[in-house]
Amino acid sequence: MPPLSSLLLAAALSAAIAWAAHAAGSLSRRGATAALVVGTIAVATGAPWGGYLVTWFALTSVLSRLGRARKARHVAAIVAKGGTRDARQVFANGGVFALAALGTWWLAPDAHGHVLLAAAGAAALAAAGSDTWATEVGTWARATAWSLRTGRHVPAGTSGAISLPGTLGLAVGALLWTLTAAWLGVIEAAAIPAVLAGALAGATVDTLLGAWGQARRWCDRCDGATEQAVHVCGASTRASGGYPWLDNDAVNLAATVTGALVAMLLIR
Ligand SMILES: [Zn+2]
């Protein structure tokens, strides 16, 4: 376990970043508290883990902001949550990474478990990151998107939809996040293929679950699909398919768990 001084320093640094993100509108109040927990664990684990999380958070926040106004017109009526992340979203994206980081605290520095947990943590965050890239790039490009489930054209940004720019964004995101983990020293170069495979598998599970399992809702007033319980028009929506408990956060959690497991299975 890291010494108390390291923990306090990590908490102070994470609090500053979480507060700034809250002030900038990237995190809700409870989202900032969750980020403080995840951030403290990551930073206390060491500079590579802390640096990876901070880089991930900064880049995905910037990506969400780029062209937010432009995107808002296209997806405001569909997606359940906007650019402000709440506590559930923070844990869905960063929870597995934090657990992997925490696990290393009780291992000897030369234990093989370090290699496994580092691959798991890096792949979990890379999976969440590449899914974010896929969604943001696909939405930003106003790409023609198809629903995997129905094969029909749907608005870009719809869960379970695929588009050419979105799929390219996913692949590039998975590669960039894996290389960033290696560059920052979270993983060794030998672990790159396993982590990349984990990231791709996780982001793919995200898309597949989004297409078939995720709760779908319908607004009768607007006669349109949405993920919102209360639509932007003010009308209550009704369930129209999928599992009611499988919301976007649960799908993200499944993606990060998949990424971590695949990376650990493939590591040598
Ligand atoms: Zn409506």
Short mmCIF file of C-alpha atoms and ligand atoms in Angstrom, two decimals:
data_model
loop_
_atom_site.label_atom_id
_atom_site.label_comp_id
_atom_site.label_asym_id
_atom_site.label_seq_id
_atom_site.Cartn_x
_atom_site.Cartn_y
_atom_site.Cartn_z
CA MET A 1 0.00 0.00 0.00
CA PRO A 2 1.30 3.50 -0.80
CA PRO A 3 2.44 5.58 2.20
CA LEU A 4 -0.02 8.07 3.71
CA SER A 5 1.92 11.02 2.29
CA SER A 6 1.48 9.65 -1.27
CA LEU A 7 -2.23 9.10 -0.67
CA LEU A 8 -2.73 12.65 0.60
CA LEU A 9 -0.77 14.13 -2.31
CA ALA A 10 -2.80 12.00 -4.76
CA ALA A 11 -6.06 13.11 -3.15
CA ALA A 12 -5.06 16.78 -3.31
CA LEU A 13 -4.09 16.55 -6.99
CA SER A 14 -7.26 14.61 -7.87
CA ALA A 15 -9.44 17.05 -5.93
CA ALA A 16 -7.98 19.97 -7.91
CA ILE A 17 -8.65 18.25 -11.25
CA ALA A 18 -12.14 17.06 -10.23
CA TRP A 19 -13.03 20.56 -9.02
CA ALA A 20 -11.80 22.13 -12.27
CA ALA A 21 -13.78 19.59 -14.30
CA HIS A 22 -16.90 20.31 -12.24
CA ALA A 23 -16.41 24.06 -12.70
CA ALA A 24 -16.02 23.51 -16.45
CA GLY A 25 -19.26 21.52 -16.59
CA SER A 26 -17.62 18.18 -17.47
CA LEU A 27 -18.59 16.53 -14.16
CA SER A 28 -21.65 16.82 -11.95
CA ARG A 29 -21.07 17.33 -8.20
CA ARG A 30 -21.36 13.59 -7.49
CA GLY A 31 -19.43 12.83 -10.65
CA ALA A 32 -16.59 14.96 -9.29
CA THR A 33 -16.68 13.03 -6.00
CA ALA A 34 -16.47 9.74 -7.91
CA ALA A 35 -13.60 11.12 -10.00
CA LEU A 36 -11.82 12.09 -6.77
CA VAL A 37 -11.99 8.45 -5.60
CA VAL A 38 -10.85 6.95 -8.93
CA GLY A 39 -8.20 9.66 -9.38
CA THR A 40 -6.73 9.25 -5.90
CA ILE A 41 -6.35 5.48 -6.39
CA ALA A 42 -4.75 5.92 -9.84
CA VAL A 43 -2.33 8.71 -8.87
CA ALA A 44 -1.31 6.94 -5.63
CA THR A 45 -0.53 3.80 -7.66
CA GLY A 46 2.16 5.71 -9.51
CA ALA A 47 2.87 8.34 -12.15
CA PRO A 48 2.10 6.02 -15.13
CA TRP A 49 -1.37 5.07 -13.84
CA GLY A 50 -2.16 8.61 -12.72
CA GLY A 51 -0.85 10.13 -15.94
CA TYR A 52 -2.86 7.67 -18.04
CA LEU A 53 -6.12 8.45 -16.23
CA VAL A 54 -5.58 12.23 -16.36
CA THR A 55 -4.70 12.07 -20.07
CA TRP A 56 -7.74 9.88 -20.76
CA PHE A 57 -10.06 12.17 -18.85
CA ALA A 58 -8.69 15.36 -20.39
CA LEU A 59 -8.82 14.07 -23.98
CA THR A 60 -12.30 12.51 -23.73
CA SER A 61 -13.63 15.70 -22.10
CA VAL A 62 -12.11 17.86 -24.84
CA LEU A 63 -13.47 15.51 -27.50
CA SER A 64 -16.95 15.75 -25.96
CA ARG A 65 -16.71 19.52 -26.01
CA LEU A 66 -15.42 19.90 -29.54
CA GLY A 67 -18.42 20.62 -31.63
CA ARG A 68 -20.84 20.10 -28.75
CA ALA A 69 -23.13 22.79 -30.10
CA ARG A 70 -22.99 21.24 -33.54
CA LYS A 71 -23.75 17.79 -32.16
CA ALA A 72 -26.47 19.00 -29.81
CA ARG A 73 -28.82 19.63 -32.67
CA HIS A 74 -28.47 16.03 -33.82
CA VAL A 75 -28.48 13.92 -30.68
CA ALA A 76 -30.13 16.07 -27.98
CA ALA A 77 -33.41 14.24 -28.50
CA ILE A 78 -31.84 10.77 -28.41
CA VAL A 79 -29.05 10.27 -25.88
CA ALA A 80 -29.86 9.94 -22.19
CA LYS A 81 -27.07 12.14 -20.87
CA GLY A 82 -25.23 15.17 -22.15
CA GLY A 83 -21.56 16.06 -21.77
CA THR A 84 -21.72 16.33 -17.96
CA ARG A 85 -20.67 13.02 -16.39
CA ASP A 86 -22.34 11.83 -13.20
CA ALA A 87 -21.02 9.34 -10.61
CA ARG A 88 -22.49 6.28 -12.37
CA GLN A 89 -20.79 7.26 -15.62
CA VAL A 90 -17.46 7.84 -13.88
CA PHE A 91 -17.53 4.41 -12.21
CA ALA A 92 -18.84 2.70 -15.38
CA ASN A 93 -15.84 4.05 -17.31
CA GLY A 94 -13.12 4.16 -14.64
CA GLY A 95 -14.20 1.60 -12.03
CA VAL A 96 -12.41 -1.43 -13.50
CA PHE A 97 -9.25 0.66 -14.04
CA ALA A 98 -9.37 1.78 -10.39
CA LEU A 99 -9.89 -1.80 -9.15
CA ALA A 100 -6.91 -3.02 -11.19
CA ALA A 101 -4.78 -0.17 -9.81
CA LEU A 102 -5.94 -0.98 -6.27
CA GLY A 103 -5.03 -4.64 -6.78
CA THR A 104 -1.40 -3.77 -7.44
CA TRP A 105 -1.10 -2.22 -3.97
CA TRP A 106 -1.00 -5.66 -2.35
CA LEU A 107 1.38 -7.32 -4.81
CA ALA A 108 5.15 -7.63 -4.61
CA PRO A 109 6.78 -5.26 -7.17
CA ASP A 110 8.07 -8.18 -9.28
CA ALA A 111 4.88 -10.28 -9.14
CA HIS A 112 3.41 -11.50 -12.46
CA GLY A 113 0.08 -10.20 -11.18
CA HIS A 114 1.35 -6.68 -11.91
CA VAL A 115 1.60 -7.47 -15.61
CA LEU A 116 -1.93 -8.94 -15.60
CA LEU A 117 -3.51 -6.07 -13.65
CA ALA A 118 -1.72 -3.43 -15.73
CA ALA A 119 -3.01 -5.04 -18.94
CA ALA A 120 -6.51 -5.27 -17.44
CA GLY A 121 -6.54 -1.65 -16.29
CA ALA A 122 -5.09 -0.28 -19.53
CA ALA A 123 -7.50 -2.32 -21.69
CA ALA A 124 -10.53 -1.28 -19.61
CA LEU A 125 -9.78 2.41 -20.04
CA ALA A 126 -8.76 1.93 -23.68
CA ALA A 127 -12.08 0.16 -24.38
CA ALA A 128 -14.06 2.99 -22.80
CA GLY A 129 -11.89 5.53 -24.62
CA SER A 130 -12.23 3.98 -28.05
CA ASP A 131 -16.00 3.70 -27.63
CA THR A 132 -16.08 7.40 -26.77
CA TRP A 133 -14.03 8.17 -29.87
CA ALA A 134 -16.34 6.06 -32.03
CA THR A 135 -19.42 7.86 -30.73
CA GLU A 136 -17.94 11.35 -30.87
CA VAL A 137 -16.32 10.97 -34.28
CA GLY A 138 -19.40 9.32 -35.78
CA THR A 139 -21.69 11.99 -34.35
CA TRP A 140 -19.37 14.86 -35.22
CA ALA A 141 -19.00 13.69 -38.81
CA ARG A 142 -22.81 13.51 -39.08
CA ALA A 143 -22.11 10.14 -40.57
CA THR A 144 -24.76 7.99 -42.14
CA ALA A 145 -25.33 5.40 -39.41
CA TRP A 146 -27.09 2.06 -39.52
CA SER A 147 -28.74 0.26 -36.66
CA LEU A 148 -27.11 -3.17 -36.26
CA ARG A 149 -30.42 -4.54 -35.03
CA THR A 150 -32.77 -3.33 -37.75
CA GLY A 151 -30.34 -2.51 -40.56
CA ARG A 152 -32.14 0.81 -41.02
CA HIS A 153 -30.64 4.29 -41.14
CA VAL A 154 -30.69 5.96 -37.74
CA PRO A 155 -29.35 9.31 -36.47
CA ALA A 156 -25.61 9.20 -35.66
CA GLY A 157 -25.11 8.84 -31.90
CA THR A 158 -27.84 6.24 -31.46
CA SER A 159 -26.70 3.31 -29.28
CA GLY A 160 -25.86 0.20 -31.27
CA ALA A 161 -25.54 2.08 -34.53
CA ILE A 162 -22.45 1.84 -36.69
CA SER A 163 -21.02 4.20 -39.27
CA LEU A 164 -17.79 4.26 -41.28
CA PRO A 165 -16.26 7.29 -39.49
CA GLY A 166 -17.41 5.89 -36.13
CA THR A 167 -15.79 2.50 -36.77
CA LEU A 168 -12.56 4.19 -37.91
CA GLY A 169 -12.68 6.34 -34.76
CA LEU A 170 -13.06 3.16 -32.67
CA ALA A 171 -10.05 1.46 -34.25
CA VAL A 172 -7.84 4.56 -34.11
CA GLY A 173 -8.97 5.23 -30.52
CA ALA A 174 -8.16 1.68 -29.40
CA LEU A 175 -4.69 1.89 -30.96
CA LEU A 176 -3.93 5.37 -29.60
CA TRP A 177 -5.07 4.52 -26.06
CA THR A 178 -3.07 1.27 -26.07
CA LEU A 179 0.08 3.05 -27.31
CA THR A 180 -0.45 5.82 -24.76
CA ALA A 181 -0.58 3.23 -21.96
CA ALA A 182 2.70 1.76 -23.20
CA TRP A 183 4.32 5.17 -23.71
CA LEU A 184 3.39 6.28 -20.18
CA GLY A 185 4.69 3.01 -18.75
CA VAL A 186 1.44 1.46 -17.49
CA ILE A 187 2.16 -1.62 -19.65
CA GLU A 188 5.28 -3.09 -21.23
CA ALA A 189 5.64 -3.07 -25.03
CA ALA A 190 5.12 -6.87 -24.99
CA ALA A 191 1.59 -6.34 -23.66
CA ILE A 192 0.50 -4.04 -26.52
CA PRO A 193 -1.19 -6.76 -28.66
CA ALA A 194 -3.16 -8.15 -25.69
CA VAL A 195 -4.29 -4.70 -24.55
CA LEU A 196 -5.21 -3.64 -28.09
CA ALA A 197 -7.28 -6.83 -28.53
CA GLY A 198 -8.96 -6.17 -25.17
CA ALA A 199 -9.78 -2.58 -26.13
CA LEU A 200 -11.27 -3.65 -29.47
CA ALA A 201 -13.25 -6.49 -27.87
CA GLY A 202 -14.61 -4.20 -25.18
CA ALA A 203 -15.67 -1.49 -27.61
CA THR A 204 -17.28 -4.14 -29.85
CA VAL A 205 -19.26 -5.53 -26.90
CA ASP A 206 -20.39 -1.97 -26.22
CA THR A 207 -21.78 -1.66 -29.74
CA LEU A 208 -23.40 -5.12 -29.75
CA LEU A 209 -25.03 -4.67 -26.34
CA GLY A 210 -26.09 -1.18 -27.39
CA ALA A 211 -27.80 -2.65 -30.44
CA TRP A 212 -29.59 -5.64 -28.90
CA GLY A 213 -29.66 -5.50 -25.11
CA GLN A 214 -29.80 -1.85 -24.12
CA ALA A 215 -33.14 -0.45 -22.97
CA ARG A 216 -34.94 1.34 -25.78
CA ARG A 217 -37.64 3.91 -25.24
CA TRP A 218 -40.18 5.62 -27.46
CA CYS A 219 -41.74 9.08 -27.33
CA ASP A 220 -45.33 8.90 -28.54
CA ARG A 221 -45.64 12.68 -28.77
CA CYS A 222 -42.65 12.99 -31.15
CA ASP A 223 -43.11 9.49 -32.59
CA GLY A 224 -39.38 8.82 -32.23
CA ALA A 225 -36.84 6.57 -30.48
CA THR A 226 -34.91 7.92 -27.49
CA GLU A 227 -32.89 6.79 -24.44
CA GLN A 228 -34.50 9.40 -22.18
CA ALA A 229 -37.13 8.51 -19.55
CA VAL A 230 -38.57 12.00 -19.95
CA HIS A 231 -38.10 13.25 -23.48
CA VAL A 232 -36.67 16.69 -24.37
CA CYS A 233 -40.20 17.62 -25.43
CA GLY A 234 -41.37 17.09 -21.82
CA ALA A 235 -43.43 13.94 -22.46
CA SER A 236 -42.81 10.70 -20.54
CA THR A 237 -41.51 7.95 -22.79
CA ARG A 238 -42.41 4.25 -22.74
CA ALA A 239 -40.21 1.14 -22.88
CA SER A 240 -40.02 -0.24 -26.40
CA GLY A 241 -37.49 -3.06 -26.18
CA GLY A 242 -34.22 -4.30 -24.70
CA TYR A 243 -33.64 -4.93 -21.00
CA PRO A 244 -34.99 -2.05 -18.87
CA TRP A 245 -32.07 -2.35 -16.40
CA LEU A 246 -29.41 -2.33 -19.12
CA ASP A 247 -28.79 1.40 -19.50
CA ASN A 248 -25.84 3.09 -21.16
CA ASP A 249 -23.76 3.00 -17.96
CA ALA A 250 -24.29 -0.77 -17.54
CA VAL A 251 -23.24 -1.24 -21.18
CA ASN A 252 -20.08 0.82 -20.59
CA LEU A 253 -19.28 -1.24 -17.48
CA ALA A 254 -19.68 -4.47 -19.49
CA ALA A 255 -17.33 -3.06 -22.15
CA THR A 256 -14.59 -2.25 -19.62
CA VAL A 257 -14.96 -5.65 -17.89
CA THR A 258 -14.71 -7.38 -21.29
CA GLY A 259 -11.63 -5.34 -22.20
CA ALA A 260 -9.91 -6.26 -18.93
CA LEU A 261 -10.74 -9.99 -19.17
CA VAL A 262 -9.68 -10.36 -22.82
CA ALA A 263 -6.39 -8.56 -22.18
CA MET A 264 -5.64 -10.76 -19.14
CA LEU A 265 -6.46 -13.96 -21.07
CA LEU A 266 -4.17 -12.99 -23.95
CA ILE A 267 -1.22 -11.78 -21.91
CA ARG A 268 1.84 -14.02 -21.72
ZN ZN B 1 -40.85 13.80 -27.43
#
